[in-house]
């Protein structure tokens, strides 16, 4: 066990956001979280990161280093791509950092400032910063949201590589069901606000061997869509 | 590409500066001819002659240097105390609320009142420094404190998740944020500092000072002299801005 959430409740003012969320994230496990927009996914990650105190419930963890790719990039606008990535770990050599920058697809942009990059590039810079931190638990809030299809697949593959090398745990929030199916050891589905866990799917196949059109994944996908329809479409 | 466009902007800026200065001098010339009284408005040419005489006189360097040092010392004291207290106030709100009434008081007292009090309390040589402090401190202090208070809390959250050390937080997040807030404040403060120190000198009359030179020129109805000293004061503002720019460049290079 790396993180154990028990009966977490959180409300902002009158509005209940999280309702009795219990969730374990194991060592080296990837947990993907799907849920309707505004249901409380970012709030859940913030709670795990310790940025928000839950009103009720209990969080246990034995983790020292948490990396967080926030929903917004949260880069320092006065620092270059290179400096932003280096910020979280000054001990890395230039060689290591440049390799990381190349892998994330920002080669040639090392000395650009965030406002000179596209949204997707900023997001990748924020991902590279988190990779550089080599956390035991990596929280990612829609990290690939403004990337095109192919770049997204490439980033997913790279994330899986990083994960296999570092043996970290990952908690990954996304709106793309396929992304969750390719990545998650477990896929959690949240209801509309207040968020409750309404579904949890374990996927045993190794990430590298997964095919989206395999029977299991097609089956899980249709169940997830049903759940999201039931719980999400109250607008 | 970035460089060439900024160079051409720079040249364009220079071009317009030259046009505006030239038209100002032409206007001055026309006005002087129209009024036709050198005691009210001297001709540019007369002023240039007086300017040359002042600059080549044996006391010129000492006069300007003494006043320059008063300004520099006043600015350095004010700036460093504003940064230190402003940062403390930005981090610790009780300090902010303790200092705020004092700062408001400093801001509300008329400049003349401050100058007169400083002359009463202090030696005429140091009175201008106190005046400079009392006028500039509120401006710079608030710039720094607001700079800290307005830092995006999301960046601070980011820094806390990544366990960025306090020193690195100050160096990489707080100082750069204040810097952008301070940039405008510093520029205003430099111009204000030159004017205020000279105003204080005009009244406190130290033995050697630009303010005293102003006063002597006025007493002799030497309006061209007053004009010439004003031009020297404008040049001092330019000199200060240059020094601050060079200092900033060298601190950037240190990084
Ligand atoms: N600091 C806050 N104060 C008050 N309300 C908040 C705060 N943060 C979030 N909320 C509310 O909590 C709810 C959930 O927000 P959250 O950002 O967790 O949703 P989300 O699931 O991440 O949405 P999205 O998919 O759009 O990113 C929203 O209704 C939001 O208005
Ligand atoms: Mg969110």
JSON list of N, CA and C in Angstrom, two decimals, chain B residues 20 30 69 73 78-79 82-83 85 88 92 117 120 123 132 136 146 152 171 179 182 191 202 208-210 244 254:
[
{"chain": "B", "resi": 20, "resn": "UNK", "atom": "N", "xyz": [11.21, 64.73, -30.82]},
{"chain": "B", "resi": 20, "resn": "UNK", "atom": "CA", "xyz": [10.48, 65.43, -29.76]},
{"chain": "B", "resi": 20, "resn": "UNK", "atom": "C", "xyz": [11.39, 66.42, -29.03]},
{"chain": "B", "resi": 30, "resn": "UNK", "atom": "N", "xyz": [11.16, 79.84, -29.66]},
{"chain": "B", "resi": 30, "resn": "UNK", "atom": "CA", "xyz": [10.07, 80.73, -30.08]},
{"chain": "B", "resi": 30, "resn": "UNK", "atom": "C", "xyz": [9.47, 81.45, -28.88]},
{"chain": "B", "resi": 69, "resn": "UNK", "atom": "N", "xyz": [25.91, 61.66, -4.37]},
{"chain": "B", "resi": 69, "resn": "UNK", "atom": "CA", "xyz": [26.10, 60.71, -3.26]},
{"chain": "B", "resi": 69, "resn": "UNK", "atom": "C", "xyz": [24.91, 60.75, -2.31]},
{"chain": "B", "resi": 73, "resn": "UNK", "atom": "N", "xyz": [22.96, 57.41, -1.64]},
{"chain": "B", "resi": 73, "resn": "UNK", "atom": "CA", "xyz": [22.86, 56.85, -0.29]},
{"chain": "B", "resi": 73, "resn": "UNK", "atom": "C", "xyz": [21.38, 56.75, 0.12]},
{"chain": "B", "resi": 78, "resn": "UNK", "atom": "N", "xyz": [16.82, 53.44, 1.31]},
{"chain": "B", "resi": 78, "resn": "UNK", "atom": "CA", "xyz": [15.39, 53.27, 1.15]},
{"chain": "B", "resi": 78, "resn": "UNK", "atom": "C", "xyz": [15.08, 51.95, 0.46]},
{"chain": "B", "resi": 79, "resn": "UNK", "atom": "N", "xyz": [15.82, 51.69, -0.62]},
{"chain": "B", "resi": 79, "resn": "UNK", "atom": "CA", "xyz": [15.55, 50.49, -1.42]},
{"chain": "B", "resi": 79, "resn": "UNK", "atom": "C", "xyz": [15.75, 49.23, -0.59]},
{"chain": "B", "resi": 82, "resn": "UNK", "atom": "N", "xyz": [13.15, 48.90, 2.09]},
{"chain": "B", "resi": 82, "resn": "UNK", "atom": "CA", "xyz": [11.84, 48.61, 1.52]},
{"chain": "B", "resi": 82, "resn": "UNK", "atom": "C", "xyz": [11.76, 47.15, 1.09]},
{"chain": "B", "resi": 83, "resn": "UNK", "atom": "N", "xyz": [12.84, 46.62, 0.53]},
{"chain": "B", "resi": 83, "resn": "UNK", "atom": "CA", "xyz": [12.80, 45.22, 0.09]},
{"chain": "B", "resi": 83, "resn": "UNK", "atom": "C", "xyz": [12.70, 44.29, 1.30]},
{"chain": "B", "resi": 85, "resn": "UNK", "atom": "N", "xyz": [11.73, 45.00, 4.57]},
{"chain": "B", "resi": 85, "resn": "UNK", "atom": "CA", "xyz": [10.46, 45.14, 5.30]},
{"chain": "B", "resi": 85, "resn": "UNK", "atom": "C", "xyz": [9.27, 44.76, 4.42]},
{"chain": "B", "resi": 88, "resn": "UNK", "atom": "N", "xyz": [9.06, 40.99, 4.45]},
{"chain": "B", "resi": 88, "resn": "UNK", "atom": "CA", "xyz": [8.52, 40.54, 5.74]},
{"chain": "B", "resi": 88, "resn": "UNK", "atom": "C", "xyz": [7.02, 40.81, 5.80]},
{"chain": "B", "resi": 92, "resn": "UNK", "atom": "N", "xyz": [4.27, 38.04, 6.32]},
{"chain": "B", "resi": 92, "resn": "UNK", "atom": "CA", "xyz": [3.64, 37.99, 7.64]},
{"chain": "B", "resi": 92, "resn": "UNK", "atom": "C", "xyz": [2.64, 39.15, 7.72]},
{"chain": "B", "resi": 117, "resn": "UNK", "atom": "N", "xyz": [10.70, 69.53, 8.58]},
{"chain": "B", "resi": 117, "resn": "UNK", "atom": "CA", "xyz": [11.01, 68.75, 9.78]},
{"chain": "B", "resi": 117, "resn": "UNK", "atom": "C", "xyz": [12.42, 68.19, 9.72]},
{"chain": "B", "resi": 120, "resn": "UNK", "atom": "N", "xyz": [14.84, 70.76, 10.55]},
{"chain": "B", "resi": 120, "resn": "UNK", "atom": "CA", "xyz": [14.86, 71.07, 11.98]},
{"chain": "B", "resi": 120, "resn": "UNK", "atom": "C", "xyz": [15.63, 69.99, 12.75]},
{"chain": "B", "resi": 123, "resn": "UNK", "atom": "N", "xyz": [21.30, 67.77, 10.50]},
{"chain": "B", "resi": 123, "resn": "UNK", "atom": "CA", "xyz": [22.29, 68.59, 9.84]},
{"chain": "B", "resi": 123, "resn": "UNK", "atom": "C", "xyz": [21.89, 68.78, 8.38]},
{"chain": "B", "resi": 132, "resn": "UNK", "atom": "N", "xyz": [14.38, 61.96, 1.31]},
{"chain": "B", "resi": 132, "resn": "UNK", "atom": "CA", "xyz": [14.29, 60.95, 0.26]},
{"chain": "B", "resi": 132, "resn": "UNK", "atom": "C", "xyz": [13.71, 59.65, 0.81]},
{"chain": "B", "resi": 136, "resn": "UNK", "atom": "N", "xyz": [10.23, 58.08, -0.59]},
{"chain": "B", "resi": 136, "resn": "UNK", "atom": "CA", "xyz": [10.34, 56.91, -1.46]},
{"chain": "B", "resi": 136, "resn": "UNK", "atom": "C", "xyz": [9.95, 55.61, -0.78]},
{"chain": "B", "resi": 146, "resn": "UNK", "atom": "N", "xyz": [3.07, 44.20, -2.10]},
{"chain": "B", "resi": 146, "resn": "UNK", "atom": "CA", "xyz": [2.03, 43.75, -3.02]},
{"chain": "B", "resi": 146, "resn": "UNK", "atom": "C", "xyz": [2.56, 42.68, -3.97]},
{"chain": "B", "resi": 152, "resn": "UNK", "atom": "N", "xyz": [0.85, 34.16, -7.47]},
{"chain": "B", "resi": 152, "resn": "UNK", "atom": "CA", "xyz": [-0.17, 33.16, -7.73]},
{"chain": "B", "resi": 152, "resn": "UNK", "atom": "C", "xyz": [-0.06, 32.02, -6.71]},
{"chain": "B", "resi": 171, "resn": "UNK", "atom": "N", "xyz": [14.42, 32.59, -4.19]},
{"chain": "B", "resi": 171, "resn": "UNK", "atom": "CA", "xyz": [15.24, 32.94, -5.35]},
{"chain": "B", "resi": 171, "resn": "UNK", "atom": "C", "xyz": [14.45, 32.77, -6.66]},
{"chain": "B", "resi": 179, "resn": "UNK", "atom": "N", "xyz": [10.32, 41.49, -8.63]},
{"chain": "B", "resi": 179, "resn": "UNK", "atom": "CA", "xyz": [11.06, 42.25, -9.62]},
{"chain": "B", "resi": 179, "resn": "UNK", "atom": "C", "xyz": [10.12, 42.89, -10.65]},
{"chain": "B", "resi": 182, "resn": "UNK", "atom": "N", "xyz": [8.41, 45.64, -9.01]},
{"chain": "B", "resi": 182, "resn": "UNK", "atom": "CA", "xyz": [9.31, 46.74, -8.63]},
{"chain": "B", "resi": 182, "resn": "UNK", "atom": "C", "xyz": [9.76, 47.56, -9.83]},
{"chain": "B", "resi": 191, "resn": "UNK", "atom": "N", "xyz": [13.28, 59.13, -10.56]},
{"chain": "B", "resi": 191, "resn": "UNK", "atom": "CA", "xyz": [12.97, 60.51, -10.94]},
{"chain": "B", "resi": 191, "resn": "UNK", "atom": "C", "xyz": [12.57, 61.33, -9.73]},
{"chain": "B", "resi": 202, "resn": "UNK", "atom": "N", "xyz": [17.60, 72.78, -1.71]},
{"chain": "B", "resi": 202, "resn": "UNK", "atom": "CA", "xyz": [17.29, 74.19, -1.94]},
{"chain": "B", "resi": 202, "resn": "UNK", "atom": "C", "xyz": [16.91, 74.84, -0.61]},
{"chain": "B", "resi": 208, "resn": "UNK", "atom": "N", "xyz": [27.84, 72.50, -0.06]},
{"chain": "B", "resi": 208, "resn": "UNK", "atom": "CA", "xyz": [28.06, 72.09, -1.44]},
{"chain": "B", "resi": 208, "resn": "UNK", "atom": "C", "xyz": [26.87, 71.26, -1.88]},
{"chain": "B", "resi": 209, "resn": "UNK", "atom": "N", "xyz": [26.12, 71.74, -2.90]},
{"chain": "B", "resi": 209, "resn": "UNK", "atom": "CA", "xyz": [25.02, 70.93, -3.40]},
{"chain": "B", "resi": 209, "resn": "UNK", "atom": "C", "xyz": [24.40, 71.58, -4.63]},
{"chain": "B", "resi": 210, "resn": "UNK", "atom": "N", "xyz": [23.73, 70.76, -5.42]},
{"chain": "B", "resi": 210, "resn": "UNK", "atom": "CA", "xyz": [23.03, 71.29, -6.59]},
{"chain": "B", "resi": 210, "resn": "UNK", "atom": "C", "xyz": [21.92, 72.23, -6.13]},
{"chain": "B", "resi": 244, "resn": "UNK", "atom": "N", "xyz": [21.12, 51.68, -12.59]},
{"chain": "B", "resi": 244, "resn": "UNK", "atom": "CA", "xyz": [20.21, 50.62, -12.16]},
{"chain": "B", "resi": 244, "resn": "UNK", "atom": "C", "xyz": [20.12, 49.53, -13.22]},
{"chain": "B", "resi": 254, "resn": "UNK", "atom": "N", "xyz": [24.81, 36.98, -12.75]},
{"chain": "B", "resi": 254, "resn": "UNK", "atom": "CA", "xyz": [25.23, 36.16, -11.62]},
{"chain": "B", "resi": 254, "resn": "UNK", "atom": "C", "xyz": [24.46, 34.85, -11.53]}
]
